[in-house]
PDB file of C-alpha atoms in Angstrom:
ATOM      1  CA  UNK A   1       0.000   0.000   0.000  1.00 44.00           C
ATOM      2  CA  UNK A   2       1.310   3.422  -0.945  1.00 45.00           C
ATOM      3  CA  UNK A   3       0.807   6.165   1.581  1.00 51.00           C
ATOM      4  CA  UNK A   4       1.005   9.918   1.052  1.00 52.00           C
ATOM      5  CA  UNK A   5       4.279   9.996   2.987  1.00 52.00           C
ATOM      6  CA  UNK A   6       5.786   7.298   0.736  1.00 52.00           C
ATOM      7  CA  UNK A   7       4.814   9.234  -2.367  1.00 68.00           C
ATOM      8  CA  UNK A   8       6.394  12.404  -0.983  1.00 69.00           C
ATOM      9  CA  UNK A   9       9.587  10.518  -0.136  1.00 74.00           C
ATOM     10  CA  UNK A  10       9.718   8.982  -3.620  1.00 81.00           C
ATOM     11  CA  UNK A  11       9.213  12.373  -5.207  1.00 79.00           C
ATOM     12  CA  UNK A  12      12.041  13.857  -3.156  1.00 81.00           C
ATOM     13  CA  UNK A  13      14.293  10.964  -4.149  1.00 84.00           C
ATOM     14  CA  UNK A  14      13.409  11.429  -7.823  1.00 87.00           C
ATOM     15  CA  UNK A  15      13.989  15.169  -7.569  1.00 90.00           C
ATOM     16  CA  UNK A  16      17.425  14.645  -6.022  1.00 90.00           C
ATOM     17  CA  UNK A  17      18.326  12.191  -8.820  1.00 91.00           C
ATOM     18  CA  UNK A  18      16.985  14.480 -11.546  1.00 92.00           C
ATOM     19  CA  UNK A  19      18.871  17.395 -10.033  1.00 94.00           C
ATOM     20  CA  UNK A  20      22.138  15.462 -10.157  1.00 94.00           C
ATOM     21  CA  UNK A  21      21.476  14.566 -13.807  1.00 95.00           C
ATOM     22  CA  UNK A  22      20.719  18.200 -14.605  1.00 96.00           C
ATOM     23  CA  UNK A  23      23.987  19.406 -13.076  1.00 96.00           C
ATOM     24  CA  UNK A  24      25.954  16.684 -14.880  1.00 96.00           C
ATOM     25  CA  UNK A  25      24.450  17.918 -18.138  1.00 97.00           C
ATOM     26  CA  UNK A  26      25.370  21.501 -17.207  1.00 97.00           C
ATOM     27  CA  UNK A  27      28.931  20.369 -16.450  1.00 97.00           C
ATOM     28  CA  UNK A  28      29.259  18.590 -19.804  1.00 97.00           C
ATOM     29  CA  UNK A  29      27.907  21.667 -21.618  1.00 96.00           C
ATOM     30  CA  UNK A  30      30.374  23.846 -19.689  1.00 97.00           C
ATOM     31  CA  UNK A  31      33.234  21.925 -21.326  1.00 97.00           C
ATOM     32  CA  UNK A  32      31.967  22.978 -24.760  1.00 96.00           C
ATOM     33  CA  UNK A  33      31.933  26.645 -23.805  1.00 97.00           C
ATOM     34  CA  UNK A  34      35.234  26.300 -21.960  1.00 97.00           C
ATOM     35  CA  UNK A  35      36.764  24.926 -25.174  1.00 97.00           C
ATOM     36  CA  UNK A  36      35.439  27.907 -27.141  1.00 96.00           C
ATOM     37  CA  UNK A  37      36.844  30.318 -24.574  1.00 96.00           C
ATOM     38  CA  UNK A  38      40.282  28.670 -24.745  1.00 96.00           C
ATOM     39  CA  UNK A  39      40.118  28.781 -28.571  1.00 95.00           C
ATOM     40  CA  UNK A  40      39.433  32.508 -28.421  1.00 94.00           C
ATOM     41  CA  UNK A  41      42.635  33.161 -26.468  1.00 93.00           C
ATOM     42  CA  UNK A  42      44.657  30.700 -28.559  1.00 94.00           C
ATOM     43  CA  UNK A  43      43.585  32.343 -31.825  1.00 91.00           C
ATOM     44  CA  UNK A  44      43.462  35.995 -30.794  1.00 90.00           C
ATOM     45  CA  UNK A  45      45.721  36.337 -27.765  1.00 89.00           C
ATOM     46  CA  UNK A  46      45.565  39.891 -26.446  1.00 87.00           C
ATOM     47  CA  UNK A  47      43.469  41.203 -29.330  1.00 89.00           C
ATOM     48  CA  UNK A  48      39.703  41.191 -29.776  1.00 89.00           C
ATOM     49  CA  UNK A  49      37.191  41.639 -32.613  1.00 89.00           C
ATOM     50  CA  UNK A  50      35.906  45.146 -33.366  1.00 89.00           C
ATOM     51  CA  UNK A  51      32.412  45.243 -31.851  1.00 91.00           C
ATOM     52  CA  UNK A  52      29.824  47.789 -30.730  1.00 92.00           C
ATOM     53  CA  UNK A  53      30.657  48.307 -27.048  1.00 93.00           C
ATOM     54  CA  UNK A  54      27.328  49.775 -25.956  1.00 94.00           C
ATOM     55  CA  UNK A  55      25.386  47.004 -27.666  1.00 95.00           C
ATOM     56  CA  UNK A  56      27.495  44.433 -25.810  1.00 95.00           C
ATOM     57  CA  UNK A  57      26.765  46.176 -22.517  1.00 96.00           C
ATOM     58  CA  UNK A  58      23.045  46.398 -23.340  1.00 97.00           C
ATOM     59  CA  UNK A  59      22.625  42.700 -24.212  1.00 97.00           C
ATOM     60  CA  UNK A  60      24.607  41.776 -21.083  1.00 97.00           C
ATOM     61  CA  UNK A  61      22.267  43.903 -18.946  1.00 97.00           C
ATOM     62  CA  UNK A  62      19.251  42.273 -20.607  1.00 98.00           C
ATOM     63  CA  UNK A  63      20.530  38.775 -19.865  1.00 97.00           C
ATOM     64  CA  UNK A  64      21.373  39.616 -16.233  1.00 97.00           C
ATOM     65  CA  UNK A  65      17.905  41.127 -15.762  1.00 97.00           C
ATOM     66  CA  UNK A  66      16.349  37.987 -17.265  1.00 97.00           C
ATOM     67  CA  UNK A  67      18.162  35.875 -14.669  1.00 97.00           C
ATOM     68  CA  UNK A  68      16.729  38.091 -11.927  1.00 97.00           C
ATOM     69  CA  UNK A  69      13.174  37.583 -13.197  1.00 97.00           C
ATOM     70  CA  UNK A  70      13.739  33.853 -13.629  1.00 97.00           C
ATOM     71  CA  UNK A  71      14.916  33.628 -10.021  1.00 97.00           C
ATOM     72  CA  UNK A  72      11.878  35.635  -8.952  1.00 97.00           C
ATOM     73  CA  UNK A  73       9.571  33.279 -10.856  1.00 97.00           C
ATOM     74  CA  UNK A  74      11.133  30.200  -9.275  1.00 96.00           C
ATOM     75  CA  UNK A  75      10.967  31.720  -5.803  1.00 95.00           C
ATOM     76  CA  UNK A  76       7.316  32.642  -6.422  1.00 96.00           C
ATOM     77  CA  UNK A  77       6.193  29.137  -7.382  1.00 96.00           C
ATOM     78  CA  UNK A  78       8.118  27.693  -4.423  1.00 94.00           C
ATOM     79  CA  UNK A  79       6.037  29.943  -2.158  1.00 93.00           C
ATOM     80  CA  UNK A  80       2.715  29.466  -3.941  1.00 91.00           C
ATOM     81  CA  UNK A  81       2.643  32.907  -5.599  1.00 93.00           C
ATOM     82  CA  UNK A  82       1.353  31.805  -9.021  1.00 94.00           C
ATOM     83  CA  UNK A  83       0.754  35.280 -10.455  1.00 95.00           C
ATOM     84  CA  UNK A  84       4.340  36.452  -9.811  1.00 95.00           C
ATOM     85  CA  UNK A  85       5.594  33.126 -11.158  1.00 97.00           C
ATOM     86  CA  UNK A  86       3.759  33.540 -14.476  1.00 97.00           C
ATOM     87  CA  UNK A  87       4.730  37.211 -14.795  1.00 97.00           C
ATOM     88  CA  UNK A  88       8.383  36.406 -14.055  1.00 97.00           C
ATOM     89  CA  UNK A  89       8.422  33.618 -16.632  1.00 97.00           C
ATOM     90  CA  UNK A  90       6.878  35.844 -19.276  1.00 98.00           C
ATOM     91  CA  UNK A  91       9.343  38.694 -18.647  1.00 98.00           C
ATOM     92  CA  UNK A  92      12.251  36.213 -18.794  1.00 98.00           C
ATOM     93  CA  UNK A  93      11.020  34.895 -22.161  1.00 98.00           C
ATOM     94  CA  UNK A  94      10.722  38.445 -23.533  1.00 98.00           C
ATOM     95  CA  UNK A  95      14.197  39.439 -22.261  1.00 98.00           C
ATOM     96  CA  UNK A  96      15.740  36.239 -23.637  1.00 98.00           C
ATOM     97  CA  UNK A  97      14.207  36.960 -27.041  1.00 98.00           C
ATOM     98  CA  UNK A  98      15.509  40.541 -26.890  1.00 98.00           C
ATOM     99  CA  UNK A  99      19.004  39.211 -26.170  1.00 98.00           C
ATOM    100  CA  UNK A 100      18.895  37.016 -29.299  1.00 97.00           C
ATOM    101  CA  UNK A 101      17.605  39.950 -31.366  1.00 97.00           C
ATOM    102  CA  UNK A 102      20.426  42.128 -29.986  1.00 97.00           C
ATOM    103  CA  UNK A 103      23.179  39.641 -30.790  1.00 96.00           C
ATOM    104  CA  UNK A 104      21.949  37.965 -33.981  1.00 96.00           C
ATOM    105  CA  UNK A 105      19.739  40.747 -35.327  1.00 95.00           C
ATOM    106  CA  UNK A 106      22.047  43.672 -34.603  1.00 95.00           C
ATOM    107  CA  UNK A 107      25.598  42.687 -33.635  1.00 94.00           C
ATOM    108  CA  UNK A 108      25.912  40.085 -36.389  1.00 94.00           C
ATOM    109  CA  UNK A 109      24.487  42.408 -39.022  1.00 94.00           C
ATOM    110  CA  UNK A 110      26.490  45.461 -37.967  1.00 92.00           C
ATOM    111  CA  UNK A 111      29.829  43.687 -37.450  1.00 89.00           C
ATOM    112  CA  UNK A 112      32.430  45.062 -39.884  1.00 87.00           C
ATOM    113  CA  UNK A 113      33.544  41.538 -40.885  1.00 87.00           C
ATOM    114  CA  UNK A 114      32.031  38.335 -42.255  1.00 87.00           C
ATOM    115  CA  UNK A 115      32.213  34.871 -40.705  1.00 85.00           C
ATOM    116  CA  UNK A 116      35.162  33.446 -42.655  1.00 82.00           C
ATOM    117  CA  UNK A 117      37.182  36.637 -42.983  1.00 84.00           C
ATOM    118  CA  UNK A 118      39.763  36.039 -40.261  1.00 86.00           C
ATOM    119  CA  UNK A 119      40.315  34.255 -36.947  1.00 85.00           C
ATOM    120  CA  UNK A 120      38.675  37.039 -34.916  1.00 85.00           C
ATOM    121  CA  UNK A 121      35.543  36.917 -37.063  1.00 90.00           C
ATOM    122  CA  UNK A 122      35.351  33.108 -36.996  1.00 92.00           C
ATOM    123  CA  UNK A 123      35.694  32.813 -33.246  1.00 92.00           C
ATOM    124  CA  UNK A 124      33.235  35.666 -32.682  1.00 94.00           C
ATOM    125  CA  UNK A 125      30.508  34.044 -34.788  1.00 95.00           C
ATOM    126  CA  UNK A 126      31.188  30.579 -33.346  1.00 96.00           C
ATOM    127  CA  UNK A 127      31.055  31.751 -29.709  1.00 96.00           C
ATOM    128  CA  UNK A 128      28.014  33.996 -30.067  1.00 97.00           C
ATOM    129  CA  UNK A 129      26.306  31.482 -32.380  1.00 96.00           C
ATOM    130  CA  UNK A 130      26.640  28.583 -29.944  1.00 97.00           C
ATOM    131  CA  UNK A 131      25.529  30.812 -27.105  1.00 97.00           C
ATOM    132  CA  UNK A 132      22.552  32.223 -29.031  1.00 97.00           C
ATOM    133  CA  UNK A 133      21.498  28.666 -29.880  1.00 97.00           C
ATOM    134  CA  UNK A 134      21.463  27.862 -26.153  1.00 97.00           C
ATOM    135  CA  UNK A 135      19.444  31.013 -25.441  1.00 98.00           C
ATOM    136  CA  UNK A 136      16.903  30.041 -28.124  1.00 98.00           C
ATOM    137  CA  UNK A 137      16.531  26.513 -26.711  1.00 97.00           C
ATOM    138  CA  UNK A 138      16.253  28.072 -23.240  1.00 97.00           C
ATOM    139  CA  UNK A 139      13.438  30.350 -24.427  1.00 98.00           C
ATOM    140  CA  UNK A 140      11.618  27.311 -25.890  1.00 98.00           C
ATOM    141  CA  UNK A 141      12.105  25.443 -22.599  1.00 97.00           C
ATOM    142  CA  UNK A 142      10.782  28.459 -20.652  1.00 98.00           C
ATOM    143  CA  UNK A 143       7.783  28.758 -22.965  1.00 98.00           C
ATOM    144  CA  UNK A 144       6.861  25.107 -22.310  1.00 98.00           C
ATOM    145  CA  UNK A 145       7.203  25.608 -18.543  1.00 98.00           C
ATOM    146  CA  UNK A 146       5.134  28.811 -18.782  1.00 97.00           C
ATOM    147  CA  UNK A 147       2.377  26.980 -20.666  1.00 97.00           C
ATOM    148  CA  UNK A 148       2.357  24.168 -18.100  1.00 97.00           C
ATOM    149  CA  UNK A 149       2.357  26.754 -15.316  1.00 96.00           C
ATOM    150  CA  UNK A 150      -0.722  28.413 -16.781  1.00 96.00           C
ATOM    151  CA  UNK A 151      -2.404  25.023 -16.737  1.00 95.00           C
ATOM    152  CA  UNK A 152      -1.647  24.755 -13.015  1.00 93.00           C
ATOM    153  CA  UNK A 153       0.747  21.809 -13.221  1.00 95.00           C
ATOM    154  CA  UNK A 154       3.173  23.176 -10.602  1.00 95.00           C
ATOM    155  CA  UNK A 155       2.736  23.510  -6.850  1.00 93.00           C
ATOM    156  CA  UNK A 156       5.064  24.783  -4.099  1.00 93.00           C
ATOM    157  CA  UNK A 157       5.884  21.128  -3.319  1.00 90.00           C
ATOM    158  CA  UNK A 158       6.228  19.873  -6.911  1.00 92.00           C
ATOM    159  CA  UNK A 159       7.872  22.125  -9.450  1.00 93.00           C
ATOM    160  CA  UNK A 160      11.135  20.503 -10.511  1.00 94.00           C
ATOM    161  CA  UNK A 161      10.617  21.457 -14.209  1.00 96.00           C
ATOM    162  CA  UNK A 162      10.651  25.122 -13.123  1.00 97.00           C
ATOM    163  CA  UNK A 163      13.899  24.565 -11.225  1.00 96.00           C
ATOM    164  CA  UNK A 164      15.438  22.766 -14.219  1.00 97.00           C
ATOM    165  CA  UNK A 165      14.462  25.595 -16.585  1.00 97.00           C
ATOM    166  CA  UNK A 166      15.845  28.143 -14.118  1.00 97.00           C
ATOM    167  CA  UNK A 167      19.176  26.344 -13.663  1.00 97.00           C
ATOM    168  CA  UNK A 168      19.593  26.007 -17.435  1.00 98.00           C
ATOM    169  CA  UNK A 169      18.741  29.662 -17.947  1.00 98.00           C
ATOM    170  CA  UNK A 170      21.172  30.859 -15.273  1.00 98.00           C
ATOM    171  CA  UNK A 171      23.858  28.626 -16.773  1.00 98.00           C
ATOM    172  CA  UNK A 172      23.419  30.383 -20.121  1.00 98.00           C
ATOM    173  CA  UNK A 173      23.859  33.634 -18.183  1.00 97.00           C
ATOM    174  CA  UNK A 174      27.055  32.369 -16.490  1.00 98.00           C
ATOM    175  CA  UNK A 175      28.489  31.484 -19.915  1.00 98.00           C
ATOM    176  CA  UNK A 176      27.834  35.041 -21.127  1.00 98.00           C
ATOM    177  CA  UNK A 177      29.467  36.408 -17.964  1.00 98.00           C
ATOM    178  CA  UNK A 178      32.734  34.980 -19.375  1.00 97.00           C
ATOM    179  CA  UNK A 179      32.035  35.511 -23.082  1.00 97.00           C
ATOM    180  CA  UNK A 180      31.197  39.201 -22.703  1.00 97.00           C
ATOM    181  CA  UNK A 181      34.614  40.343 -21.364  1.00 95.00           C
ATOM    182  CA  UNK A 182      36.438  37.834 -23.603  1.00 95.00           C
ATOM    183  CA  UNK A 183      34.832  39.214 -26.769  1.00 94.00           C
ATOM    184  CA  UNK A 184      34.160  42.846 -25.958  1.00 94.00           C
ATOM    185  CA  UNK A 185      36.593  43.995 -23.300  1.00 94.00           C
ATOM    186  CA  UNK A 186      39.814  41.972 -23.190  1.00 93.00           C
ATOM    187  CA  UNK A 187      42.690  43.155 -25.347  1.00 87.00           C
ATOM    188  CA  UNK A 188      43.063  45.643 -28.170  1.00 86.00           C
ATOM    189  CA  UNK A 189      40.981  45.633 -31.356  1.00 82.00           C
ATOM    190  CA  UNK A 190      42.440  43.231 -33.960  1.00 72.00           C
ATOM    191  CA  UNK A 191      43.594  45.126 -37.022  1.00 63.00           C
TER     192      UNK A 191
ATOM    193  CA  UNK B   1      -1.854  28.790  13.880  1.00 63.00           C
ATOM    194  CA  UNK B   2      -2.635  28.847  10.131  1.00 70.00           C
ATOM    195  CA  UNK B   3      -2.294  32.651  10.032  1.00 73.00           C
ATOM    196  CA  UNK B   4       1.075  32.430  11.785  1.00 72.00           C
ATOM    197  CA  UNK B   5       2.281  29.875   9.225  1.00 70.00           C
ATOM    198  CA  UNK B   6       1.121  32.043   6.310  1.00 73.00           C
ATOM    199  CA  UNK B   7       2.851  35.106   7.780  1.00 76.00           C
ATOM    200  CA  UNK B   8       6.071  33.109   8.093  1.00 74.00           C
ATOM    201  CA  UNK B   9       5.780  31.968   4.454  1.00 75.00           C
ATOM    202  CA  UNK B  10       5.216  35.569   3.357  1.00 80.00           C
ATOM    203  CA  UNK B  11       8.271  36.704   5.325  1.00 82.00           C
ATOM    204  CA  UNK B  12      10.427  34.005   3.725  1.00 84.00           C
ATOM    205  CA  UNK B  13       9.145  34.908   0.273  1.00 86.00           C
ATOM    206  CA  UNK B  14       9.791  38.632   0.789  1.00 90.00           C
ATOM    207  CA  UNK B  15      13.298  37.872   2.040  1.00 91.00           C
ATOM    208  CA  UNK B  16      13.966  35.654  -1.002  1.00 91.00           C
ATOM    209  CA  UNK B  17      12.744  38.377  -3.395  1.00 92.00           C
ATOM    210  CA  UNK B  18      14.929  40.936  -1.606  1.00 93.00           C
ATOM    211  CA  UNK B  19      17.975  38.665  -1.876  1.00 94.00           C
ATOM    212  CA  UNK B  20      17.374  38.262  -5.623  1.00 95.00           C
ATOM    213  CA  UNK B  21      17.289  42.034  -6.020  1.00 96.00           C
ATOM    214  CA  UNK B  22      20.492  42.516  -4.001  1.00 97.00           C
ATOM    215  CA  UNK B  23      22.275  40.012  -6.275  1.00 97.00           C
ATOM    216  CA  UNK B  24      21.006  41.831  -9.381  1.00 97.00           C
ATOM    217  CA  UNK B  25      22.313  45.161  -8.055  1.00 97.00           C
ATOM    218  CA  UNK B  26      25.703  43.580  -7.321  1.00 97.00           C
ATOM    219  CA  UNK B  27      25.828  42.030 -10.798  1.00 97.00           C
ATOM    220  CA  UNK B  28      24.927  45.371 -12.400  1.00 97.00           C
ATOM    221  CA  UNK B  29      27.615  47.209 -10.402  1.00 97.00           C
ATOM    222  CA  UNK B  30      30.252  44.620 -11.328  1.00 97.00           C
ATOM    223  CA  UNK B  31      29.246  44.758 -15.005  1.00 97.00           C
ATOM    224  CA  UNK B  32      29.541  48.547 -15.097  1.00 96.00           C
ATOM    225  CA  UNK B  33      32.885  48.219 -13.326  1.00 95.00           C
ATOM    226  CA  UNK B  34      34.236  45.735 -15.870  1.00 94.00           C
ATOM    227  CA  UNK B  35      32.934  47.878 -18.744  1.00 94.00           C
ATOM    228  CA  UNK B  36      34.984  50.849 -17.492  1.00 93.00           C
ATOM    229  CA  UNK B  37      38.053  48.728 -16.753  1.00 93.00           C
ATOM    230  CA  UNK B  38      37.803  47.312 -20.293  1.00 90.00           C
ATOM    231  CA  UNK B  39      37.470  50.795 -21.811  1.00 87.00           C
ATOM    232  CA  UNK B  40      40.163  52.535 -19.786  1.00 87.00           C
ATOM    233  CA  UNK B  41      42.804  49.916 -19.004  1.00 80.00           C
ATOM    234  CA  UNK B  42      43.148  47.993 -22.276  1.00 75.00           C
ATOM    235  CA  UNK B  43      45.103  44.793 -21.838  1.00 74.00           C
ATOM    236  CA  UNK B  44      44.578  44.641 -18.079  1.00 80.00           C
ATOM    237  CA  UNK B  45      43.038  41.179 -18.043  1.00 88.00           C
ATOM    238  CA  UNK B  46      43.386  40.002 -14.419  1.00 91.00           C
ATOM    239  CA  UNK B  47      40.687  42.268 -12.911  1.00 93.00           C
ATOM    240  CA  UNK B  48      38.306  41.390 -15.737  1.00 94.00           C
ATOM    241  CA  UNK B  49      38.782  37.690 -15.018  1.00 95.00           C
ATOM    242  CA  UNK B  50      38.315  38.364 -11.293  1.00 96.00           C
ATOM    243  CA  UNK B  51      35.037  40.213 -11.870  1.00 96.00           C
ATOM    244  CA  UNK B  52      33.759  37.498 -14.243  1.00 97.00           C
ATOM    245  CA  UNK B  53      34.509  34.785 -11.675  1.00 97.00           C
ATOM    246  CA  UNK B  54      32.850  36.810  -8.920  1.00 97.00           C
ATOM    247  CA  UNK B  55      29.727  37.304 -11.038  1.00 97.00           C
ATOM    248  CA  UNK B  56      29.607  33.593 -11.903  1.00 97.00           C
ATOM    249  CA  UNK B  57      29.917  32.636  -8.220  1.00 97.00           C
ATOM    250  CA  UNK B  58      27.073  35.011  -7.304  1.00 97.00           C
ATOM    251  CA  UNK B  59      24.786  33.564  -9.974  1.00 97.00           C
ATOM    252  CA  UNK B  60      25.648  29.957  -9.136  1.00 96.00           C
ATOM    253  CA  UNK B  61      25.238  30.466  -5.393  1.00 95.00           C
ATOM    254  CA  UNK B  62      22.169  32.694  -5.238  1.00 94.00           C
ATOM    255  CA  UNK B  63      20.271  32.069  -8.488  1.00 96.00           C
ATOM    256  CA  UNK B  64      21.209  28.484  -9.391  1.00 95.00           C
ATOM    257  CA  UNK B  65      21.219  27.429  -5.709  1.00 92.00           C
ATOM    258  CA  UNK B  66      24.211  25.154  -6.213  1.00 92.00           C
ATOM    259  CA  UNK B  67      24.033  24.044  -2.572  1.00 91.00           C
ATOM    260  CA  UNK B  68      20.662  22.388  -3.287  1.00 88.00           C
ATOM    261  CA  UNK B  69      22.624  19.683  -5.057  1.00 87.00           C
ATOM    262  CA  UNK B  70      23.795  18.483  -1.662  1.00 87.00           C
ATOM    263  CA  UNK B  71      20.379  18.818  -0.010  1.00 76.00           C
ATOM    264  CA  UNK B  72      17.372  16.548  -0.243  1.00 53.00           C
ATOM    265  CA  UNK B  73      14.149  18.035  -1.387  1.00 49.00           C
ATOM    266  CA  UNK B  74      12.539  20.841  -3.282  1.00 50.00           C
ATOM    267  CA  UNK B  75      11.367  22.754  -0.253  1.00 49.00           C
ATOM    268  CA  UNK B  76      14.631  24.401   0.755  1.00 48.00           C
ATOM    269  CA  UNK B  77      14.289  27.605  -1.223  1.00 52.00           C
ATOM    270  CA  UNK B  78      16.142  30.587   0.063  1.00 46.00           C
TER     271      UNK B  78
END
């Protein structure tokens, strides 16, 4: 016979296992981005591609703000505040989309070089491209969680999908925390 | 009893929201700092790395709740 307490215990066990799997995935993905970061310094050394500084700062601010709203949404569902949860998710989705528009729609189009032109151009498009792909998949993930949240599938006790989406989203933010200075701030502009 | 429990939950939630905001302000300040270091002191990489690591630690600790990995359930939200 299964009691309520047993079910709760099983759920906690499953959550702990899922959480470990999630972090192992994050770790494996971190190696990919770590490799790209090392490639950037191997290829460019103390130079960097010529980019629009203010745009870089703006997209960074957008991504950091999105992490704040994602954290707020996760905190809200953990405390039973469904309205704040849904609002936070929606704002995060909008900010994530704005980030992609900023990088792919503006920075890529306005960059004074094309993808295969030189090492600086290649590494810039590879790093931002891989990262933008992760942001896009993150936005899709968030949209699914938002839809499920609207349908009332999450409770303060059971909301691991929200936590997984949040951890993935913050990871994408952590990657940009390193990519932003590596691409925009470190070194002199490559001539 | 129920009212007391709800008030405690509200307090915890408010504290968690406040903590999230404090982290955002710190991240914003560090980002502005690294932007100016990058603009003024070209080639000075060490402080930029330091700021990036600090920002990553803040996000992993307070937003990703890394310590949850060593806990048990879903209920231990800060």
